[in-house]
One Martini backbone bead per residue (centre of mass of N, CA, C, O) as a GRO file, in nm:
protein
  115
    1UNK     BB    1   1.875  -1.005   0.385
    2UNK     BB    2   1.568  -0.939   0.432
    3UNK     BB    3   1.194  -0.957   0.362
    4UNK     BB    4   0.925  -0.753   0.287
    5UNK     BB    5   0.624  -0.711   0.294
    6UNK     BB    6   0.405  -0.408   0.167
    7UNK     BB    7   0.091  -0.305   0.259
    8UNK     BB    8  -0.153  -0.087   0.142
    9UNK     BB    9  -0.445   0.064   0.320
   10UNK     BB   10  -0.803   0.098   0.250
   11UNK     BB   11  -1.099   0.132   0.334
   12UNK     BB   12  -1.363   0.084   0.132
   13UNK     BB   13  -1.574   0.306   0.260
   14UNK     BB   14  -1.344   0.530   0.167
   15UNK     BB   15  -1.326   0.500  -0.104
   16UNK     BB   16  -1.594   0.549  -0.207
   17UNK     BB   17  -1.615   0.812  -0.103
   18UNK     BB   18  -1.440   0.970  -0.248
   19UNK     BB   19  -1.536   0.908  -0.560
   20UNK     BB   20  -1.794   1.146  -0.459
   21UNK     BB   21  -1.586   1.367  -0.529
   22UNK     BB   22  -1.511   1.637  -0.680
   23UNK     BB   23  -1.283   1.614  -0.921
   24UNK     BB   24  -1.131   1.881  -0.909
   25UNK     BB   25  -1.029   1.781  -0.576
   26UNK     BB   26  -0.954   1.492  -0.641
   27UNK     BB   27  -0.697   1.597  -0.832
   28UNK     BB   28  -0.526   1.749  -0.683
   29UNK     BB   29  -0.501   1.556  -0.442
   30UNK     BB   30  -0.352   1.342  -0.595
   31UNK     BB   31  -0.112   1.503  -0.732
   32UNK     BB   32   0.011   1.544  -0.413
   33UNK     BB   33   0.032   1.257  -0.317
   34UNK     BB   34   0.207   1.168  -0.557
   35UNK     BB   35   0.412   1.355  -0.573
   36UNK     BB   36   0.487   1.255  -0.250
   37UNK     BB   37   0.547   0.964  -0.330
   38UNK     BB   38   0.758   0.983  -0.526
   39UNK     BB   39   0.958   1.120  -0.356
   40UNK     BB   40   0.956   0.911  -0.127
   41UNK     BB   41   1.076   0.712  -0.346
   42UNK     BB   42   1.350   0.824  -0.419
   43UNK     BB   43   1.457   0.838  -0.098
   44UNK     BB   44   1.355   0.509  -0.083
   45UNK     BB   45   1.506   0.298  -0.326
   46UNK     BB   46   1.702   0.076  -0.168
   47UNK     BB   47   1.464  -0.106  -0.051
   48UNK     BB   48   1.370  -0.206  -0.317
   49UNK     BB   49   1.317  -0.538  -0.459
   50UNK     BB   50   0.971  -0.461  -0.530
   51UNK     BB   51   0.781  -0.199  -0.576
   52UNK     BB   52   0.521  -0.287  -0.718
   53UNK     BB   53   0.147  -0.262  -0.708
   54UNK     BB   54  -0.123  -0.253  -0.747
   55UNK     BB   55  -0.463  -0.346  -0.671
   56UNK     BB   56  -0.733  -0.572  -0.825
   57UNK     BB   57  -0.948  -0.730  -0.847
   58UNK     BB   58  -1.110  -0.990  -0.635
   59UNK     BB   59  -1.047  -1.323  -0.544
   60UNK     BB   60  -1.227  -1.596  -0.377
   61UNK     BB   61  -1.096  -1.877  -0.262
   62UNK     BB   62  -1.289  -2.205  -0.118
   63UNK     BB   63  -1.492  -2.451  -0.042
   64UNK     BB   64  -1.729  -2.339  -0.262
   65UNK     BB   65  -1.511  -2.152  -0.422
   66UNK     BB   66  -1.565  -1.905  -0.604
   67UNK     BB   67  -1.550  -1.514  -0.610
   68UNK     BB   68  -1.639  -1.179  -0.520
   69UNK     BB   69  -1.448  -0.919  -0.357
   70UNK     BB   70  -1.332  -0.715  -0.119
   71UNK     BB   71  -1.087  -0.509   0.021
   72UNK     BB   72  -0.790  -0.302   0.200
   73UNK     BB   73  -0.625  -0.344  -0.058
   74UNK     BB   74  -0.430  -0.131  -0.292
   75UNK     BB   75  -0.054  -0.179  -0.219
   76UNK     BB   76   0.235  -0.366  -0.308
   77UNK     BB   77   0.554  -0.404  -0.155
   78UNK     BB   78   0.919  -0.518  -0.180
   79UNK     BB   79   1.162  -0.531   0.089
   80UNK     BB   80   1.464  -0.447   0.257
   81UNK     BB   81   1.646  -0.573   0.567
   82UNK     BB   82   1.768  -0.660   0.857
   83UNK     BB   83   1.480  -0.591   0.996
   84UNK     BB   84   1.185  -0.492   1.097
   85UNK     BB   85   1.219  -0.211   1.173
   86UNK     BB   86   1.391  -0.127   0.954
   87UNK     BB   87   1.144  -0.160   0.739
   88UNK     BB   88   0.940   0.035   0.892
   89UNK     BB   89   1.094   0.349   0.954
   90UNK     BB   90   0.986   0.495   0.673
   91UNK     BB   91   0.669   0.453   0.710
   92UNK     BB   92   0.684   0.667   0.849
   93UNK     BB   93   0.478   0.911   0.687
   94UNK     BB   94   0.334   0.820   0.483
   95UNK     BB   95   0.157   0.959   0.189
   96UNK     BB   96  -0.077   0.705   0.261
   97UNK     BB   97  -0.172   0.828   0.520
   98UNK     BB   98  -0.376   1.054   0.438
   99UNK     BB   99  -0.548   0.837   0.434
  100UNK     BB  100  -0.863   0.772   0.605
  101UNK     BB  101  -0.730   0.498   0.779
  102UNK     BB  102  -0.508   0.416   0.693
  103UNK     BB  103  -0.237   0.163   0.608
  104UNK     BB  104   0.032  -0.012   0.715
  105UNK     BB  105   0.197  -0.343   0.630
  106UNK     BB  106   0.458  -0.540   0.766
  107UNK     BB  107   0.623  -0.817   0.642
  108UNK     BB  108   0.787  -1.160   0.685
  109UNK     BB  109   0.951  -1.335   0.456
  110UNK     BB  110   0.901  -1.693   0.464
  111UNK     BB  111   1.004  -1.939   0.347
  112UNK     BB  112   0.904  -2.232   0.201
  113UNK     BB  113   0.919  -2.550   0.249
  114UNK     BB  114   1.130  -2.660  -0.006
  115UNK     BB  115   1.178  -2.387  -0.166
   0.00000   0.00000   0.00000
């Protein structure tokens, strides 16, 4: 079996706009979301090799230092599967998809020469 990255992402400027979300409108909406994620994870259980994690404050290194940035990179996991098509075709409806713009982006690990 092969693996695959999947990123789920939604852009900054809509996570922004969330939090200024009335709380109580806010609170309900993750609920049903939580809800519907968790059952699609156990719907969903046997394809991943390490369910994954948020992603929190992000750190870029490049030829002038390190600095402090922000991406639209939410939650990673790594899933298994026989091909691309196959890792990719749960996340269609994924409820992650409800949030306004957001994607997932799925894609494969190719081990580095020498690893």
């Amino acid at each position: 079996m092969k693996k695959f990255m999947v990123l789920y992402l939604a852009p900054v400027s809509v996570v922004d706009e969330w939090k200024k979300t009335e709380p109580a409108k806010r609170k309900a909406d993750e609920e049903k979301m939580m809800a519907e994620w968790q059952k699609w994870m156990k719907d969903n259980a046997k394809i991943f090799a390490d369910v994954g994690a948020g992603a929190g404050k992000t750190k870029r290194v490049d030829a002038r230092g390190v600095s402090d940035t922000r991406n639209d990179v939410m939650l990673y996991s790594i899933v298994q599967a026989d091909s691309h098509e196959a890792a990719t075709k749960p996340f269609v409806n994924h409820p992650h998809l409800q949030i306004p713009q957001s994607s997932i982006e799925i894609m494969e690990i190719s081990p580095l020469p020498g690893g």
